[in-house]
């Protein structure tokens, strides 16, 4: 169900009302048991969350461009040259159109 919610354009986020077994009102709804150990559901949630993170590393091409495909959300990019390091943040909104970000040195 989390995959469908994440992909739906009307969904802005998912809220977990709890995660620890000792503070859950429903049986078998926890992600962490009473001893603080992550259970199978918790591990699946963490694995899925890792799949939704976008990490891209590489070099710019001859035109000074770097392309990647990412999920919507907030990003921070760091460009490093021999003499300078520039950091820029930007947001990718939901949609299918390419987003062009310019970073000036």
Coordinates of N, CA and C in Angstrom, one line a residue:
X1 N 0.8 -1.2 0.0 CA 0.0 0.0 0.0 C 0.9 1.3 0.0
X2 N 2.0 1.2 0.6 CA 2.9 2.4 0.6 C 3.4 2.8 -0.8
X3 N 3.6 1.8 -1.6 CA 4.1 2.0 -3.0 C 3.0 2.8 -3.7
X4 N 1.8 2.4 -3.6 CA 0.7 3.0 -4.3 C 0.5 4.4 -3.8
X5 N 0.6 4.6 -2.5 CA 0.4 6.0 -2.0 C 1.6 6.9 -2.4
X6 N 2.8 6.4 -2.4 CA 3.9 7.2 -2.8 C 3.8 7.6 -4.3
X7 N 3.3 6.7 -5.1 CA 3.2 7.0 -6.6 C 2.0 7.9 -6.9
X8 N 1.0 8.0 -6.0 CA -0.2 8.7 -6.4 C 0.0 10.3 -6.3
X9 N -0.4 11.0 -7.3 CA -0.1 12.5 -7.3 C -0.8 13.2 -6.2
X10 N -1.9 12.7 -5.7 CA -2.6 13.5 -4.6 C -2.0 13.3 -3.2
X11 N -1.1 12.3 -3.1 CA -0.5 12.1 -1.8 C 0.8 12.9 -1.6
X12 N 0.8 13.7 -0.5 CA 1.9 14.5 -0.2 C 2.9 13.8 0.8
X13 N 2.4 12.8 1.5 CA 3.3 12.2 2.5 C 2.5 11.1 3.2
X14 N 3.2 10.3 4.0 CA 2.6 9.2 4.8 C 3.0 9.4 6.2
X15 N 2.0 9.4 7.1 CA 2.3 9.5 8.6 C 2.1 8.2 9.3
X16 N 3.1 7.8 10.1 CA 3.0 6.7 10.9 C 2.6 7.1 12.3
X17 N 1.5 6.6 12.8 CA 1.0 7.0 14.1 C 1.8 6.4 15.2
X18 N 2.6 5.4 15.0 CA 3.4 4.8 16.0 C 4.3 3.8 15.4
X19 N 5.3 3.3 16.1 CA 6.1 2.3 15.6 C 6.6 1.3 16.7
X20 N 6.5 1.7 17.9 CA 7.0 0.9 19.0 C 5.9 0.0 19.6
X21 N 6.2 -1.3 19.8 CA 5.2 -2.2 20.2 C 4.5 -1.8 21.5
X22 N 5.2 -1.2 22.4 CA 4.6 -0.8 23.7 C 3.7 0.4 23.6
X23 N 3.7 1.1 22.5 CA 2.8 2.3 22.4 C 1.8 2.1 21.2
X24 N 1.6 0.9 20.8 CA 0.6 0.7 19.7 C -0.7 0.2 20.2
X25 N -1.8 0.7 19.7 CA -3.1 0.3 20.2 C -3.6 -0.9 19.5
X26 N -3.0 -1.3 18.3 CA -3.4 -2.5 17.6 C -2.3 -3.5 17.6
X27 N -2.7 -4.7 17.8 CA -1.8 -5.8 17.8 C -1.1 -6.0 16.4
X28 N 0.2 -6.3 16.4 CA 0.9 -6.6 15.2 C 1.0 -5.4 14.2
X29 N 0.9 -4.2 14.8 CA 1.0 -3.0 13.9 C 2.3 -2.3 14.1
X30 N 3.2 -2.8 14.9 CA 4.4 -2.2 15.3 C 5.6 -2.5 14.3
X31 N 6.6 -1.7 14.3 CA 7.8 -1.9 13.5 C 9.0 -2.2 14.3
X32 N 8.9 -1.9 15.6 CA 9.9 -2.2 16.6 C 9.3 -2.9 17.8
X33 N 9.9 -4.0 18.3 CA 9.3 -4.7 19.4 C 9.6 -4.0 20.7
X34 N 9.0 -4.6 21.8 CA 9.2 -4.0 23.1 C 10.6 -3.8 23.6
X35 N 11.5 -4.7 23.1 CA 12.9 -4.6 23.4 C 13.7 -3.6 22.6
X36 N 13.1 -3.0 21.6 CA 13.7 -2.1 20.8 C 14.3 -2.6 19.5
X37 N 14.0 -3.9 19.2 CA 14.6 -4.5 18.0 C 13.6 -4.3 16.8
X38 N 14.1 -4.0 15.7 CA 13.3 -3.8 14.5 C 12.8 -5.2 14.0
X39 N 11.5 -5.3 13.8 CA 11.0 -6.6 13.3 C 10.9 -6.7 11.8
X40 N 10.3 -7.7 11.3 CA 10.3 -7.9 9.8 C 9.6 -6.7 9.1
X41 N 8.5 -6.3 9.7 CA 7.8 -5.2 9.1 C 8.6 -3.9 9.1
X42 N 9.3 -3.7 10.2 CA 10.2 -2.5 10.3 C 11.3 -2.6 9.3
X43 N 11.9 -3.8 9.1 CA 13.0 -3.9 8.1 C 12.5 -3.7 6.7
X44 N 11.3 -4.2 6.4 CA 10.7 -3.9 5.1 C 10.4 -2.5 4.8
X45 N 9.9 -1.8 5.8 CA 9.7 -0.3 5.7 C 11.0 0.4 5.5
X46 N 12.1 0.1 6.2 CA 13.4 0.7 6.0 C 14.0 0.4 4.6
X47 N 13.8 -0.8 4.2 CA 14.3 -1.2 2.8 C 13.5 -0.4 1.8
X48 N 12.2 -0.2 1.9 CA 11.4 0.5 0.9 C 11.9 2.0 1.0
X49 N 12.1 2.5 2.1 CA 12.5 3.9 2.3 C 13.8 4.1 1.6
X50 N 14.8 3.2 1.7 CA 16.1 3.3 1.0 C 15.9 3.3 -0.5
X51 N 14.9 2.5 -1.0 CA 14.6 2.5 -2.4 C 14.2 3.8 -3.0
X52 N 13.5 4.6 -2.1 CA 12.9 5.9 -2.5 C 13.9 7.0 -2.4
X53 N 15.1 6.7 -1.9 CA 16.1 7.8 -1.8 C 16.9 7.8 -3.2
X54 N 17.2 9.0 -3.6 CA 18.0 9.1 -4.8 C 19.4 9.6 -4.5
X55 N 20.4 8.8 -4.9 CA 21.8 9.1 -4.7 C 22.4 9.0 -6.1
X56 N 23.0 10.1 -6.5 CA 23.7 10.1 -7.8 C 25.1 10.7 -7.7
X57 N 26.1 10.0 -8.3 CA 27.4 10.5 -8.3 C 27.9 10.4 -9.7
X58 N 28.8 11.3 -10.1 CA 29.4 11.3 -11.4 C 30.1 12.5 -11.8
X59 N 30.4 12.6 -13.1 CA 31.1 13.7 -13.6 C 30.3 14.4 -14.7
X60 N 30.5 15.7 -14.8 CA 29.8 16.4 -15.9 C 30.4 16.0 -17.2
X61 N 29.5 16.2 -18.3 CA 30.0 15.8 -19.6 C 30.7 17.0 -20.3
X62 N 31.0 16.9 -21.6 CA 31.7 17.9 -22.3 C 31.0 19.3 -22.3
X63 N 29.7 19.3 -22.2 CA 28.9 20.5 -22.1 C 28.7 21.0 -20.7
X64 N 29.3 20.3 -19.7 CA 29.2 20.8 -18.3 C 27.9 20.3 -17.7
X65 N 27.3 19.3 -18.3 CA 26.0 18.8 -17.8 C 26.1 17.4 -17.1
X66 N 25.2 17.2 -16.1 CA 25.1 16.0 -15.4 C 23.6 15.6 -15.3
X67 N 23.2 14.5 -15.7 CA 21.8 14.1 -15.7 C 21.6 12.9 -14.8
X68 N 20.5 12.9 -14.1 CA 20.1 11.8 -13.3 C 18.5 11.7 -13.2
X69 N 18.0 10.6 -12.9 CA 16.6 10.4 -12.7 C 16.3 10.2 -11.2
X70 N 15.4 11.0 -10.7 CA 15.1 11.0 -9.3 C 13.7 11.1 -9.0
X71 N 13.3 10.8 -7.7 CA 12.0 10.9 -7.2 C 11.7 12.4 -6.9
X72 N 10.4 12.8 -6.8 CA 10.1 14.1 -6.4 C 10.6 14.3 -4.9
X73 N 10.9 15.5 -4.6 CA 11.3 15.8 -3.2 C 12.5 16.9 -3.2
X74 N 13.1 17.0 -2.1 CA 14.2 18.0 -1.9 C 15.5 17.4 -2.2
X75 N 16.4 18.1 -2.8 CA 17.7 17.6 -3.2 C 18.8 18.6 -2.8
X76 N 19.9 18.1 -2.5 CA 21.1 18.9 -2.3 C 22.2 18.4 -3.2
X77 N 22.8 19.3 -4.0 CA 23.8 18.9 -4.9 C 25.1 19.6 -4.5
X78 N 26.2 18.9 -4.6 CA 27.5 19.5 -4.3 C 28.4 19.3 -5.6
X79 N 28.9 20.4 -6.1 CA 29.8 20.4 -7.2 C 31.2 20.8 -6.7
X80 N 32.2 19.9 -7.0 CA 33.5 20.2 -6.6 C 34.5 20.2 -7.7
X81 N 35.3 21.3 -7.8 CA 36.3 21.4 -8.7 C 37.7 21.5 -8.0
X82 N 38.8 21.6 -8.7 CA 40.1 21.7 -8.0 C 40.2 22.9 -7.1
X83 N 39.5 24.0 -7.4 CA 39.6 25.2 -6.6 C 38.4 25.6 -5.8
X84 N 37.3 24.9 -6.0 CA 36.0 25.5 -5.5 C 35.0 24.3 -5.2
X85 N 34.2 24.6 -4.2 CA 33.1 23.7 -3.9 C 31.8 24.5 -3.8
X86 N 30.8 24.1 -4.5 CA 29.5 24.8 -4.5 C 28.4 23.9 -4.1
X87 N 27.5 24.3 -3.2 CA 26.4 23.4 -2.8 C 25.1 24.2 -3.2
X88 N 24.1 23.5 -3.7 CA 22.9 24.1 -4.1 C 21.8 23.1 -3.7
X89 N 20.7 23.7 -3.2 CA 19.5 22.9 -2.9 C 18.4 23.2 -3.9
X90 N 17.6 22.2 -4.2 CA 16.4 22.4 -5.1 C 15.4 21.4 -4.9
X91 N 14.2 21.6 -5.4 CA 13.0 20.8 -5.2 C 12.6 20.2 -6.5
X92 N 12.3 18.9 -6.6 CA 11.7 18.3 -7.8 C 10.3 18.1 -7.5
X93 N 9.4 18.8 -8.2 CA 8.0 18.6 -8.0 C 7.5 17.4 -8.8
X94 N 6.3 16.9 -8.4 CA 5.7 15.8 -9.2 C 5.5 16.2 -10.6
X95 N 5.7 15.3 -11.5 CA 5.5 15.6 -12.9 C 6.5 14.8 -13.8
X96 N 6.3 15.0 -15.1 CA 7.1 14.2 -16.0 C 8.1 15.1 -16.8
X97 N 8.0 16.4 -16.7 CA 8.9 17.3 -17.4 C 10.3 17.3 -16.8
X98 N 11.3 17.3 -17.6 CA 12.7 17.5 -17.1 C 12.8 18.8 -16.4
X99 N 13.6 18.8 -15.3 CA 14.0 20.0 -14.6 C 15.4 20.3 -14.8
X100 N 15.7 21.6 -15.2 CA 17.1 22.0 -15.4 C 17.5 22.9 -14.3
X101 N 18.6 22.6 -13.6 CA 19.1 23.4 -12.6 C 20.5 23.9 -13.0
X102 N 20.7 25.2 -12.9 CA 21.9 25.8 -13.3 C 22.7 26.1 -12.0
X103 N 24.0 25.8 -12.1 CA 24.9 26.1 -11.0 C 26.0 26.9 -11.5
X104 N 26.1 28.2 -11.1 CA 27.1 29.1 -11.6 C 28.3 29.1 -10.6
X105 N 29.5 29.2 -11.2 CA 30.7 29.3 -10.4 C 31.1 30.7 -10.4

